[in-house]
Short mmCIF file of C-alpha atoms in Angstrom, two decimals:
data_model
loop_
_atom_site.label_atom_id
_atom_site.label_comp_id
_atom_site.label_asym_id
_atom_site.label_seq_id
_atom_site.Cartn_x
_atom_site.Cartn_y
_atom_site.Cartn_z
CA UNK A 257 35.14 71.99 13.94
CA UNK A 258 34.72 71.48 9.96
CA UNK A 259 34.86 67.56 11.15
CA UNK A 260 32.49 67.68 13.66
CA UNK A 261 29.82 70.06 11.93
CA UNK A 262 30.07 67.38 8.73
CA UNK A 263 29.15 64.64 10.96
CA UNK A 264 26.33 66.29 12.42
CA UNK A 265 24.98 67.01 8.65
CA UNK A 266 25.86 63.76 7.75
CA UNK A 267 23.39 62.36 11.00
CA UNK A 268 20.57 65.06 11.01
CA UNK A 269 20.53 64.27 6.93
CA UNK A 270 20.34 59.96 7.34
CA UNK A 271 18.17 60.99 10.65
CA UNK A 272 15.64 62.68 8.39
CA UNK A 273 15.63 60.69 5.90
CA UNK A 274 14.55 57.66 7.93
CA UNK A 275 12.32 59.78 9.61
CA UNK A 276 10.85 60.84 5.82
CA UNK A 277 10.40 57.00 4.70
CA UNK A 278 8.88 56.45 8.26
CA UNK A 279 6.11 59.28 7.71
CA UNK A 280 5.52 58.61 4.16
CA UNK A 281 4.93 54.47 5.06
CA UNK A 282 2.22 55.28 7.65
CA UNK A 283 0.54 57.36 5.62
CA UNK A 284 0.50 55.18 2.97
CA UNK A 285 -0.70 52.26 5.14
CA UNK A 286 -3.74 54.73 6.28
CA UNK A 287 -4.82 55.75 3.11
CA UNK A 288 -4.54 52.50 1.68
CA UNK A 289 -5.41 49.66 4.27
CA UNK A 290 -9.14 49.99 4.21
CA UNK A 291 -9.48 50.35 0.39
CA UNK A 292 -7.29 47.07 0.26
CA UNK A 293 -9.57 45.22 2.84
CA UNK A 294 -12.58 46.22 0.94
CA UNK A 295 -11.37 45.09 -2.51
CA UNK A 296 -10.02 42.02 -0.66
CA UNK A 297 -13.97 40.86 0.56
CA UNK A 298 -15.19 41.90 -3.04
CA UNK A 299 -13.02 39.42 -4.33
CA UNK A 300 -13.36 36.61 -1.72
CA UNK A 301 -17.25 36.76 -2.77
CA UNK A 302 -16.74 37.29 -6.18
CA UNK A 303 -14.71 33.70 -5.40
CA UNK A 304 -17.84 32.84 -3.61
CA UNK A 305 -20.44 33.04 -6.17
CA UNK A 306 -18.14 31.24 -8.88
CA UNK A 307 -17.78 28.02 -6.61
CA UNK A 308 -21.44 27.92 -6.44
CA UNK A 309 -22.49 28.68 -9.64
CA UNK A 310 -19.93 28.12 -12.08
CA UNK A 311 -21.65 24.71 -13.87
CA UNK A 312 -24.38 27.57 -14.56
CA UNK A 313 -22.21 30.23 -15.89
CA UNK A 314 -22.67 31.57 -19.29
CA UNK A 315 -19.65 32.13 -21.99
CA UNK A 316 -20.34 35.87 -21.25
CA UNK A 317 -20.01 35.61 -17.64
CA UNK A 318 -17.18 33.56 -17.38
CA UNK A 319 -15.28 35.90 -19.59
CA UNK A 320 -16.32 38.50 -16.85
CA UNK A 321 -15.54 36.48 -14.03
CA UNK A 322 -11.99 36.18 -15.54
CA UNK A 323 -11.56 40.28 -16.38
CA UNK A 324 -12.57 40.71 -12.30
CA UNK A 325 -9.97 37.84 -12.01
CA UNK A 326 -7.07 39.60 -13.67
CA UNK A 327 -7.83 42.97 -12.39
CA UNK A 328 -8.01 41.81 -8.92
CA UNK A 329 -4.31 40.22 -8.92
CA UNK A 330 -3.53 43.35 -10.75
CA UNK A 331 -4.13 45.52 -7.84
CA UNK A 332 -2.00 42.44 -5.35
CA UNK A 333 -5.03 40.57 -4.47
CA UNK A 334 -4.71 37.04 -4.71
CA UNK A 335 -8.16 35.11 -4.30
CA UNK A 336 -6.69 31.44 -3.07
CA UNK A 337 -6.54 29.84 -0.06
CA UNK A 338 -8.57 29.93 3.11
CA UNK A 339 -10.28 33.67 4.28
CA UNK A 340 -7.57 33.83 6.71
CA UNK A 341 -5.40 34.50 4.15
CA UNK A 342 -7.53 38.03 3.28
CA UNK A 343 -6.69 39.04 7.02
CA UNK A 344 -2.92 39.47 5.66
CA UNK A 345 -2.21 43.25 4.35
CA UNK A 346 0.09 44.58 1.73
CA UNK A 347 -0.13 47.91 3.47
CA UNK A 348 1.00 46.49 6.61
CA UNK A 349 3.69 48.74 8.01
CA UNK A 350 7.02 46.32 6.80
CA UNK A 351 5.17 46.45 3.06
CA UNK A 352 4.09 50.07 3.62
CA UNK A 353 7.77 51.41 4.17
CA UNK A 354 9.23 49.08 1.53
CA UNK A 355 6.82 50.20 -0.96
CA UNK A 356 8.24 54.20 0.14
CA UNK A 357 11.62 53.00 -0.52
CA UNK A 358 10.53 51.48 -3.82
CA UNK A 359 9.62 55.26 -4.51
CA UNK A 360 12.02 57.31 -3.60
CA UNK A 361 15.17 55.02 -5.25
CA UNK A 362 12.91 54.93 -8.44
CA UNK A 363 12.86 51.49 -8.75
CA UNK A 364 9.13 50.76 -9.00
CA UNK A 365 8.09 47.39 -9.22
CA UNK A 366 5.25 47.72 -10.09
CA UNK A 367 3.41 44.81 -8.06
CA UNK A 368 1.91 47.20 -5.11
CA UNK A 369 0.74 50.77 -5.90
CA UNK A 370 -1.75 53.27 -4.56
CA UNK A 371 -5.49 52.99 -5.70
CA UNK A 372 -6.91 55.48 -3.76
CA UNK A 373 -6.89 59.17 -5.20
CA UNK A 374 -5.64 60.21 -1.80
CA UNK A 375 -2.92 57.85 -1.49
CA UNK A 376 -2.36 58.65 -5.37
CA UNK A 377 -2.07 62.36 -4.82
CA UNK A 378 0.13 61.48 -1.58
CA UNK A 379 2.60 59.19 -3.76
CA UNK A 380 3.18 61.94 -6.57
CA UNK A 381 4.49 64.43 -3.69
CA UNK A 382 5.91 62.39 -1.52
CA UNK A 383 8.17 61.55 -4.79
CA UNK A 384 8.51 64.75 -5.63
CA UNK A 385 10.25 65.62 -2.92
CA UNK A 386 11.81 61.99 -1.83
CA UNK A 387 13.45 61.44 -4.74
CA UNK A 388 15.75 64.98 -4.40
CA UNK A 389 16.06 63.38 -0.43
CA UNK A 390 17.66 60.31 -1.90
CA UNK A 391 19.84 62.03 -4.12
CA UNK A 392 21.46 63.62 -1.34
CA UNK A 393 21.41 60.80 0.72
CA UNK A 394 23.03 58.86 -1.85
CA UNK A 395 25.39 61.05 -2.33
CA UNK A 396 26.33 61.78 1.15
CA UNK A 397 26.91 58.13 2.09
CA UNK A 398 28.82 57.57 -1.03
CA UNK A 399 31.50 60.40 0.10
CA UNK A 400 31.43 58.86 3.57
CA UNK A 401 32.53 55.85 2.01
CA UNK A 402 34.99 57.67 -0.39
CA UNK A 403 36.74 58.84 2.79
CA UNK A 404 37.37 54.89 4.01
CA UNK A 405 39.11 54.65 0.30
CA UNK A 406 41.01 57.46 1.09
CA UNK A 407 42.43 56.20 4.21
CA UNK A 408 42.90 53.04 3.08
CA UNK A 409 45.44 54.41 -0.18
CA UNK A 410 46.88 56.90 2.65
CA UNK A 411 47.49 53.16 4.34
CA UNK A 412 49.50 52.04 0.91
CA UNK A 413 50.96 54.86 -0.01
CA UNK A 414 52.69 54.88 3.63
CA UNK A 415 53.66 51.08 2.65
CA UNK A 416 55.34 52.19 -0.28
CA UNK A 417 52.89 51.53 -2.66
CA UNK A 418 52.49 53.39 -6.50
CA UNK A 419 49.21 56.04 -6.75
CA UNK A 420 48.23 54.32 -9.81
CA UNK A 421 48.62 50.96 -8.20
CA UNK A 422 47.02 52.28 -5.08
CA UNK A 423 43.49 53.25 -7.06
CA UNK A 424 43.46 50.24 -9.07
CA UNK A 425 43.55 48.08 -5.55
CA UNK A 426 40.90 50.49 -4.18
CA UNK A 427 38.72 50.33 -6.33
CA UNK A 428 38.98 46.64 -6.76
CA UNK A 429 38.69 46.10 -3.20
CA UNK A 430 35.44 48.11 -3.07
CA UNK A 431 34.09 46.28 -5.93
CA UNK A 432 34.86 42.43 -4.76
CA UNK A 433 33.67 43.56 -1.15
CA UNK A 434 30.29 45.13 -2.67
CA UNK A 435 29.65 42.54 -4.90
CA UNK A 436 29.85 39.97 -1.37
CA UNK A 437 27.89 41.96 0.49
CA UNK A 438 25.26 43.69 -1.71
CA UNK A 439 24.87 40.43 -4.23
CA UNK A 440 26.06 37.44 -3.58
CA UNK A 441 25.09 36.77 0.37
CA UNK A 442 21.77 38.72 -0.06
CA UNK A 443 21.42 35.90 -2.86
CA UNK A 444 22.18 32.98 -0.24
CA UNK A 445 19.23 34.43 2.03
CA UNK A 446 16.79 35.26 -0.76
CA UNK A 447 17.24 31.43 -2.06
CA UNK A 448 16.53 30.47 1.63
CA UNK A 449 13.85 32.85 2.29
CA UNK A 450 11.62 33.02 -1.04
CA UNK A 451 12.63 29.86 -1.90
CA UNK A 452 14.38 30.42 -5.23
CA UNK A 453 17.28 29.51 -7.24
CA UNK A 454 20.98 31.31 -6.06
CA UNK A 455 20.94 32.52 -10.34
CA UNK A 456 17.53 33.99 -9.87
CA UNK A 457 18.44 35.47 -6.41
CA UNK A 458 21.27 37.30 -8.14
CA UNK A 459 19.01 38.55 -11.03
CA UNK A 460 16.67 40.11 -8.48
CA UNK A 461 19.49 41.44 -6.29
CA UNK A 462 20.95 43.00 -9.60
CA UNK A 463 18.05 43.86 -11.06
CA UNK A 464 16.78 46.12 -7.75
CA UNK A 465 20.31 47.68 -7.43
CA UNK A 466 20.73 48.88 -10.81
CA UNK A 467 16.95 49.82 -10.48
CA UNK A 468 15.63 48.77 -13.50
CA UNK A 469 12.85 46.67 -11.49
CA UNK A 470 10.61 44.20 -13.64
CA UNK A 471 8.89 43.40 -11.22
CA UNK A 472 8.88 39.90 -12.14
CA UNK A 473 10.96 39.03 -8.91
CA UNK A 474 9.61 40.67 -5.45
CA UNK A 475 10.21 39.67 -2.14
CA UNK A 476 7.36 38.71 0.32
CA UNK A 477 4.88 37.99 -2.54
CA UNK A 478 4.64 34.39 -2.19
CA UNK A 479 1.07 33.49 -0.45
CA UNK A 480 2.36 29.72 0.55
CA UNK A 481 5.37 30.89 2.47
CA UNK A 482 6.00 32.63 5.71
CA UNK A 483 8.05 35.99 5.99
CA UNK A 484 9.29 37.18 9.30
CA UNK A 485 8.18 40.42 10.45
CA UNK A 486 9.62 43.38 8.97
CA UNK A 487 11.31 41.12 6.52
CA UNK A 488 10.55 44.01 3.59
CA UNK A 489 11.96 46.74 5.82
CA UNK A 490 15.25 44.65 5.98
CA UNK A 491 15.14 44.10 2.29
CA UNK A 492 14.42 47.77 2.13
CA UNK A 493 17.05 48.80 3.96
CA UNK A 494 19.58 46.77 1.69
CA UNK A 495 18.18 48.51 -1.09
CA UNK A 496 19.10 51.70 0.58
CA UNK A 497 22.80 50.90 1.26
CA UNK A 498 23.32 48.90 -1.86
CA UNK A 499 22.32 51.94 -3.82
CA UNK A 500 24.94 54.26 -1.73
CA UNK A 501 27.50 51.50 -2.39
CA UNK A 502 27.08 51.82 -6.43
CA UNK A 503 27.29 55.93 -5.93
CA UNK A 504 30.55 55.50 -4.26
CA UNK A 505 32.14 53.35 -7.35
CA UNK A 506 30.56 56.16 -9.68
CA UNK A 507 32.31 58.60 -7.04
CA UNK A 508 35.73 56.45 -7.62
#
């Protein structure tokens, strides 16, 4: 019974914590989308008005155009390229959900954020109460984990094995198979998919885990390559379970 009424936590608790980053990206992607298309057609005219009159420009309004320039990139939009390219959303749903994992891990890149005051207001208590969310989550995926460990030294031990050599071999085996899975083949498809070096695809994959987050590397940024759909919510996803893989070697 004990068994059984842990897994069912264990499901309603990953259930609703889904369901949480699910809620939190389409709200996001509401309050946001418009404000995003708006600032989007400012700056494709503000693009405009340069081509046409920039042999005419004073020292004083090229310094201005350049301010507009920086602040408009600041905010994720990127004025190059055909108008087509304005049609493409950073609060799309894959980038919305993404940017609600981003905030609930802590990691904040720092590349997309809310401009609006509602989606600002939204963001501080969807945090507020996300972050606690994760915590748990975190934690409860890391014991799930712990109990695979446990097995597997039950395995040893049965085999003959010493305890101390039996948590030494756990915990290595955790580590090497971690390290695989949660860093070195994300690297492989990061270097294929964004197009950069394996080194700089394990810098970003380290980076994101540990959550320290520069922002200086982000996935489906790159305006001259295509992403798949939902490419972010994959990435996101990693982040999820790479972050419950580093609770369970604090939890060894």
């Amino acid at each position: 019974k004990a068994m059984c009424s842990g897994k069912l936590q264990t499901a309603l608790l990953v259930a609703g914590y889904f369901v949480y980053l699910l809620v939190g990206a389409a709200v996001f992607q509401a309050l946001e989308r418009t404000a995003e298309k708006q600032e989007k057609m400012a700056a494709a005219q503000m693009k405009e008005a340069f081509l046409q009159n920039f042999t005419q420009l004073t020292g004083a309004e090229m310094e201005q155009f350049m301010k507009n320039l920086i602040k408009a990139i600041q905010n994720g939009v990127y004025p190059v390229g055909n108008e087509s390219q304005f049609e493409e959303s950073n609060w799309d749903f894959s980038n919305s959900f993404f940017f609600a994992g981003t905030v609930v891990s802590t990691i904040g890149y720092g590349t997309l954020h809310p401009k609006t005051a509602g989606g600002q207001i939204f963001c501080v208590f969807f945090a507020l109460f996300g972050i606690p969310l994760n915590i748990v989550f975190l934690h409860r995926v890391g014991k799930m984990l712990s109990l695979l460990c446990k097995k597997l030294g039950k395995f040893l031990y049965e085999k003959g094995m010493r305890k101390k050599k039996i948590k030494f071999l756990t915990l290595l085996f955790f580590l090497a198979t971690g390290i695989l899975v949660f860093l070195c083949l994300p690297s492989v498809f990061f270097q294929i998919t964004e197009g950069w070096s394996y080194s700089e695809g394990i810098y970003f994959a380290f980076i994101t885990l540990s959550t320290i987050g520069f922002g200086d590397y982000v996935v489906g940024k790159q305006s001259d390559r295509k992403y798949f759909s939902y490419y972010r919510v994959l990435v996101a996803i990693w982040i999820l379970f790479g972050l419950a893989w580093i609770a369970l070697l604090f939890n060894l």
